[in-house]
Amino acid sequence: MPSVFSLIAAGEIPCYKVAEDERFLAFLDINPIAEGHTLVIPKHEVSYLFDLDDEEYVGLELFAKKVARGLQRAVPCVRIAEAVIGLEVPHAHIHLVPINSEGDLNFSKKLTLTPERMSELAARIAENI
Ligand code: AMP
């Protein structure tokens, strides 16, 4: 059974896409903790981030770096925080979250954004990458 993120990578489930190349994909988290909260995944399904081989791990981080730079231009903030949790979806992924203080990286506090706002944010981030 493919992961939900594999289904997204295959285009079988929609997402608010931010960036992609042949190997990696970035899209908005559907339950964001901040505006612009983005997930970065390898299209190739591996459950746990730290089980990626070195080459794919470094490739994912370089892709995340490019996305983070665009994200900060699109959603002004002090820093883009990077987090790895991975308890809910067994497909390696990195969270990129715009923050202005440490307390902004709080995964128990979710925002409710309209589909229009999510589309607008995804488009603005994509334009800035
Ligand atoms: P975790 O595995 O603990 O890092 O959490 C998985 C994250 O994926 C959560 O923040 C979810 O809101 C997010 N998520 C789950 N399903 C989707 C989806 N279909 N599209 C976008 N984000 C998702």
PDB file of N, CA and C in Angstrom, residues 31-89:
ATOM      1  N   ASN A  31      -2.465  20.637   7.255  1.00  0.00           N
ATOM      2  CA  ASN A  31      -2.833  21.132   8.590  1.00  0.00           C
ATOM      3  C   ASN A  31      -1.688  22.001   9.115  1.00  0.00           C
ATOM      4  N   PRO A  32      -1.552  23.188   8.526  1.00  0.00           N
ATOM      5  CA  PRO A  32      -0.352  23.979   8.811  1.00  0.00           C
ATOM      6  C   PRO A  32      -0.315  24.539  10.228  1.00  0.00           C
ATOM      7  N   ILE A  33       0.905  24.687  10.736  1.00  0.00           N
ATOM      8  CA  ILE A  33       1.053  25.368  12.033  1.00  0.00           C
ATOM      9  C   ILE A  33       1.444  26.835  11.819  1.00  0.00           C
ATOM     10  N   ALA A  34       1.725  27.204  10.571  1.00  0.00           N
ATOM     11  CA  ALA A  34       2.021  28.598  10.213  1.00  0.00           C
ATOM     12  C   ALA A  34       1.707  28.761   8.732  1.00  0.00           C
ATOM     13  N   GLU A  35       1.430  29.967   8.315  1.00  0.00           N
ATOM     14  CA  GLU A  35       1.221  30.190   6.884  1.00  0.00           C
ATOM     15  C   GLU A  35       2.505  29.828   6.141  1.00  0.00           C
ATOM     16  N   GLY A  36       2.380  29.027   5.103  1.00  0.00           N
ATOM     17  CA  GLY A  36       3.548  28.627   4.318  1.00  0.00           C
ATOM     18  C   GLY A  36       4.215  27.342   4.797  1.00  0.00           C
ATOM     19  N   HIS A  37       3.688  26.730   5.851  1.00  0.00           N
ATOM     20  CA  HIS A  37       4.233  25.446   6.357  1.00  0.00           C
ATOM     21  C   HIS A  37       4.283  24.436   5.197  1.00  0.00           C
ATOM     22  N   THR A  38       5.492  24.019   4.879  1.00  0.00           N
ATOM     23  CA  THR A  38       5.733  23.207   3.678  1.00  0.00           C
ATOM     24  C   THR A  38       6.375  21.881   4.043  1.00  0.00           C
ATOM     25  N   LEU A  39       6.023  20.847   3.307  1.00  0.00           N
ATOM     26  CA  LEU A  39       6.658  19.535   3.463  1.00  0.00           C
ATOM     27  C   LEU A  39       7.533  19.269   2.243  1.00  0.00           C
ATOM     28  N   VAL A  40       8.683  18.694   2.476  1.00  0.00           N
ATOM     29  CA  VAL A  40       9.597  18.344   1.385  1.00  0.00           C
ATOM     30  C   VAL A  40       9.842  16.842   1.455  1.00  0.00           C
ATOM     31  N   ILE A  41       9.610  16.160   0.340  1.00  0.00           N
ATOM     32  CA  ILE A  41       9.708  14.683   0.350  1.00  0.00           C
ATOM     33  C   ILE A  41      10.558  14.182  -0.831  1.00  0.00           C
ATOM     34  N   PRO A  42      11.145  13.001  -0.648  1.00  0.00           N
ATOM     35  CA  PRO A  42      11.663  12.306  -1.833  1.00  0.00           C
ATOM     36  C   PRO A  42      10.474  11.601  -2.489  1.00  0.00           C
ATOM     37  N   LYS A  43      10.406  11.589  -3.804  1.00  0.00           N
ATOM     38  CA  LYS A  43       9.292  10.890  -4.463  1.00  0.00           C
ATOM     39  C   LYS A  43       9.384   9.383  -4.223  1.00  0.00           C
ATOM     40  N   HIS A  44      10.613   8.915  -4.148  1.00  0.00           N
ATOM     41  CA  HIS A  44      10.875   7.504  -3.860  1.00  0.00           C
ATOM     42  C   HIS A  44      10.499   7.234  -2.395  1.00  0.00           C
ATOM     43  N   GLU A  45       9.645   6.257  -2.169  1.00  0.00           N
ATOM     44  CA  GLU A  45       9.136   6.040  -0.805  1.00  0.00           C
ATOM     45  C   GLU A  45      10.110   5.275   0.085  1.00  0.00           C
ATOM     46  N   VAL A  46      10.549   5.971   1.122  1.00  0.00           N
ATOM     47  CA  VAL A  46      11.326   5.353   2.205  1.00  0.00           C
ATOM     48  C   VAL A  46      10.656   5.852   3.476  1.00  0.00           C
ATOM     49  N   SER A  47      10.389   4.968   4.420  1.00  0.00           N
ATOM     50  CA  SER A  47       9.590   5.342   5.580  1.00  0.00           C
ATOM     51  C   SER A  47      10.264   6.420   6.455  1.00  0.00           C
ATOM     52  N   TYR A  48      11.547   6.212   6.731  1.00  0.00           N
ATOM     53  CA  TYR A  48      12.208   7.013   7.767  1.00  0.00           C
ATOM     54  C   TYR A  48      13.341   7.837   7.161  1.00  0.00           C
ATOM     55  N   LEU A  49      13.303   9.128   7.432  1.00  0.00           N
ATOM     56  CA  LEU A  49      14.276  10.050   6.822  1.00  0.00           C
ATOM     57  C   LEU A  49      15.719   9.542   6.939  1.00  0.00           C
ATOM     58  N   PHE A  50      16.052   9.049   8.122  1.00  0.00           N
ATOM     59  CA  PHE A  50      17.458   8.693   8.357  1.00  0.00           C
ATOM     60  C   PHE A  50      17.813   7.304   7.819  1.00  0.00           C
ATOM     61  N   ASP A  51      16.846   6.692   7.100  1.00  0.00           N
ATOM     62  CA  ASP A  51      17.161   5.471   6.344  1.00  0.00           C
ATOM     63  C   ASP A  51      17.455   5.780   4.876  1.00  0.00           C
ATOM     64  N   LEU A  52      17.314   7.038   4.461  1.00  0.00           N
ATOM     65  CA  LEU A  52      17.675   7.396   3.078  1.00  0.00           C
ATOM     66  C   LEU A  52      19.171   7.153   2.889  1.00  0.00           C
ATOM     67  N   ASP A  53      19.550   6.756   1.669  1.00  0.00           N
ATOM     68  CA  ASP A  53      20.996   6.640   1.469  1.00  0.00           C
ATOM     69  C   ASP A  53      21.595   8.056   1.424  1.00  0.00           C
ATOM     70  N   ASP A  54      22.901   8.139   1.601  1.00  0.00           N
ATOM     71  CA  ASP A  54      23.538   9.446   1.777  1.00  0.00           C
ATOM     72  C   ASP A  54      23.250  10.384   0.608  1.00  0.00           C
ATOM     73  N   GLU A  55      23.307   9.848  -0.586  1.00  0.00           N
ATOM     74  CA  GLU A  55      23.138  10.673  -1.781  1.00  0.00           C
ATOM     75  C   GLU A  55      21.728  11.273  -1.835  1.00  0.00           C
ATOM     76  N   GLU A  56      20.738  10.455  -1.535  1.00  0.00           N
ATOM     77  CA  GLU A  56      19.353  10.940  -1.580  1.00  0.00           C
ATOM     78  C   GLU A  56      19.073  11.903  -0.418  1.00  0.00           C
ATOM     79  N   TYR A  57      19.664  11.618   0.730  1.00  0.00           N
ATOM     80  CA  TYR A  57      19.488  12.484   1.897  1.00  0.00           C
ATOM     81  C   TYR A  57      20.063  13.883   1.620  1.00  0.00           C
ATOM     82  N   VAL A  58      21.262  13.908   1.077  1.00  0.00           N
ATOM     83  CA  VAL A  58      21.891  15.199   0.770  1.00  0.00           C
ATOM     84  C   VAL A  58      21.096  15.920  -0.325  1.00  0.00           C
ATOM     85  N   GLY A  59      20.632  15.169  -1.324  1.00  0.00           N
ATOM     86  CA  GLY A  59      19.818  15.761  -2.392  1.00  0.00           C
ATOM     87  C   GLY A  59      18.541  16.373  -1.835  1.00  0.00           C
ATOM     88  N   LEU A  60      17.907  15.675  -0.906  1.00  0.00           N
ATOM     89  CA  LEU A  60      16.671  16.181  -0.290  1.00  0.00           C
ATOM     90  C   LEU A  60      16.949  17.464   0.492  1.00  0.00           C
ATOM     91  N   GLU A  61      18.050  17.482   1.238  1.00  0.00           N
ATOM     92  CA  GLU A  61      18.373  18.677   2.026  1.00  0.00           C
ATOM     93  C   GLU A  61      18.710  19.866   1.118  1.00  0.00           C
ATOM     94  N   LEU A  62      19.400  19.599   0.015  1.00  0.00           N
ATOM     95  CA  LEU A  62      19.714  20.704  -0.911  1.00  0.00           C
ATOM     96  C   LEU A  62      18.434  21.232  -1.551  1.00  0.00           C
ATOM     97  N   PHE A  63      17.520  20.337  -1.878  1.00  0.00           N
ATOM     98  CA  PHE A  63      16.234  20.756  -2.430  1.00  0.00           C
ATOM     99  C   PHE A  63      15.464  21.562  -1.367  1.00  0.00           C
ATOM    100  N   ALA A  64      15.473  21.091  -0.115  1.00  0.00           N
ATOM    101  CA  ALA A  64      14.785  21.795   0.978  1.00  0.00           C
ATOM    102  C   ALA A  64      15.382  23.194   1.181  1.00  0.00           C
ATOM    103  N   LYS A  65      16.692  23.306   1.004  1.00  0.00           N
ATOM    104  CA  LYS A  65      17.352  24.605   1.174  1.00  0.00           C
ATOM    105  C   LYS A  65      16.839  25.607   0.141  1.00  0.00           C
ATOM    106  N   LYS A  66      16.714  25.136  -1.089  1.00  0.00           N
ATOM    107  CA  LYS A  66      16.203  26.006  -2.160  1.00  0.00           C
ATOM    108  C   LYS A  66      14.759  26.435  -1.862  1.00  0.00           C
ATOM    109  N   VAL A  67      13.962  25.481  -1.410  1.00  0.00           N
ATOM    110  CA  VAL A  67      12.558  25.783  -1.076  1.00  0.00           C
ATOM    111  C   VAL A  67      12.505  26.759   0.104  1.00  0.00           C
ATOM    112  N   ALA A  68      13.349  26.540   1.109  1.00  0.00           N
ATOM    113  CA  ALA A  68      13.339  27.398   2.301  1.00  0.00           C
ATOM    114  C   ALA A  68      13.670  28.846   1.933  1.00  0.00           C
ATOM    115  N   ARG A  69      14.626  29.022   1.018  1.00  0.00           N
ATOM    116  CA  ARG A  69      14.983  30.386   0.597  1.00  0.00           C
ATOM    117  C   ARG A  69      13.789  31.081  -0.067  1.00  0.00           C
ATOM    118  N   GLY A  70      13.104  30.339  -0.939  1.00  0.00           N
ATOM    119  CA  GLY A  70      11.919  30.897  -1.605  1.00  0.00           C
ATOM    120  C   GLY A  70      10.789  31.152  -0.619  1.00  0.00           C
ATOM    121  N   LEU A  71      10.655  30.244   0.319  1.00  0.00           N
ATOM    122  CA  LEU A  71       9.602  30.378   1.341  1.00  0.00           C
ATOM    123  C   LEU A  71       9.820  31.640   2.168  1.00  0.00           C
ATOM    124  N   GLN A  72      11.065  31.914   2.510  1.00  0.00           N
ATOM    125  CA  GLN A  72      11.324  33.109   3.331  1.00  0.00           C
ATOM    126  C   GLN A  72      11.078  34.388   2.537  1.00  0.00           C
ATOM    127  N   ARG A  73      11.329  34.336   1.231  1.00  0.00           N
ATOM    128  CA  ARG A  73      11.012  35.530   0.416  1.00  0.00           C
ATOM    129  C   ARG A  73       9.491  35.717   0.317  1.00  0.00           C
ATOM    130  N   ALA A  74       8.761  34.615   0.255  1.00  0.00           N
ATOM    131  CA  ALA A  74       7.304  34.688   0.064  1.00  0.00           C
ATOM    132  C   ALA A  74       6.559  34.984   1.355  1.00  0.00           C
ATOM    133  N   VAL A  75       7.077  34.477   2.457  1.00  0.00           N
ATOM    134  CA  VAL A  75       6.423  34.663   3.760  1.00  0.00           C
ATOM    135  C   VAL A  75       7.471  35.250   4.706  1.00  0.00           C
ATOM    136  N   PRO A  76       7.562  36.579   4.748  1.00  0.00           N
ATOM    137  CA  PRO A  76       8.614  37.196   5.559  1.00  0.00           C
ATOM    138  C   PRO A  76       8.570  36.718   7.018  1.00  0.00           C
ATOM    139  N   CYS A  77       9.734  36.362   7.544  1.00  0.00           N
ATOM    140  CA  CYS A  77       9.824  35.819   8.901  1.00  0.00           C
ATOM    141  C   CYS A  77      11.284  35.896   9.318  1.00  0.00           C
ATOM    142  N   VAL A  78      11.540  35.626  10.578  1.00  0.00           N
ATOM    143  CA  VAL A  78      12.920  35.721  11.077  1.00  0.00           C
ATOM    144  C   VAL A  78      13.755  34.546  10.560  1.00  0.00           C
ATOM    145  N   ARG A  79      13.176  33.359  10.601  1.00  0.00           N
ATOM    146  CA  ARG A  79      13.878  32.154  10.150  1.00  0.00           C
ATOM    147  C   ARG A  79      12.875  31.160   9.567  1.00  0.00           C
ATOM    148  N   ILE A  80      13.403  30.254   8.736  1.00  0.00           N
ATOM    149  CA  ILE A  80      12.623  29.063   8.379  1.00  0.00           C
ATOM    150  C   ILE A  80      13.143  27.940   9.267  1.00  0.00           C
ATOM    151  N   ALA A  81      12.264  27.396  10.088  1.00  0.00           N
ATOM    152  CA  ALA A  81      12.649  26.264  10.934  1.00  0.00           C
ATOM    153  C   ALA A  81      12.499  24.977  10.138  1.00  0.00           C
ATOM    154  N   GLU A  82      13.382  24.030  10.415  1.00  0.00           N
ATOM    155  CA  GLU A  82      13.277  22.711   9.789  1.00  0.00           C
ATOM    156  C   GLU A  82      13.020  21.693  10.897  1.00  0.00           C
ATOM    157  N   ALA A  83      12.032  20.826  10.684  1.00  0.00           N
ATOM    158  CA  ALA A  83      11.727  19.819  11.706  1.00  0.00           C
ATOM    159  C   ALA A  83      11.479  18.471  11.054  1.00  0.00           C
ATOM    160  N   VAL A  84      11.851  17.437  11.760  1.00  0.00           N
ATOM    161  CA  VAL A  84      11.574  16.071  11.332  1.00  0.00           C
ATOM    162  C   VAL A  84      10.785  15.408  12.456  1.00  0.00           C
ATOM    163  N   ILE A  85       9.583  14.930  12.123  1.00  0.00           N
ATOM    164  CA  ILE A  85       8.788  14.225  13.143  1.00  0.00           C
ATOM    165  C   ILE A  85       8.544  12.806  12.612  1.00  0.00           C
ATOM    166  N   GLY A  86       7.631  12.717  11.639  1.00  0.00           N
ATOM    167  CA  GLY A  86       7.490  11.429  10.961  1.00  0.00           C
ATOM    168  C   GLY A  86       6.674  10.389  11.701  1.00  0.00           C
ATOM    169  N   LEU A  87       5.911  10.799  12.701  1.00  0.00           N
ATOM    170  CA  LEU A  87       5.118   9.814  13.443  1.00  0.00           C
ATOM    171  C   LEU A  87       3.790   9.501  12.751  1.00  0.00           C
ATOM    172  N   GLU A  88       3.309  10.424  11.916  1.00  0.00           N
ATOM    173  CA  GLU A  88       1.984  10.243  11.316  1.00  0.00           C
ATOM    174  C   GLU A  88       2.063   9.598   9.935  1.00  0.00           C
ATOM    175  N   VAL A  89       2.970  10.076   9.106  1.00  0.00           N
ATOM    176  CA  VAL A  89       3.051   9.571   7.723  1.00  0.00           C
ATOM    177  C   VAL A  89       4.391   8.848   7.531  1.00  0.00           C
TER     178      VAL A  89
END
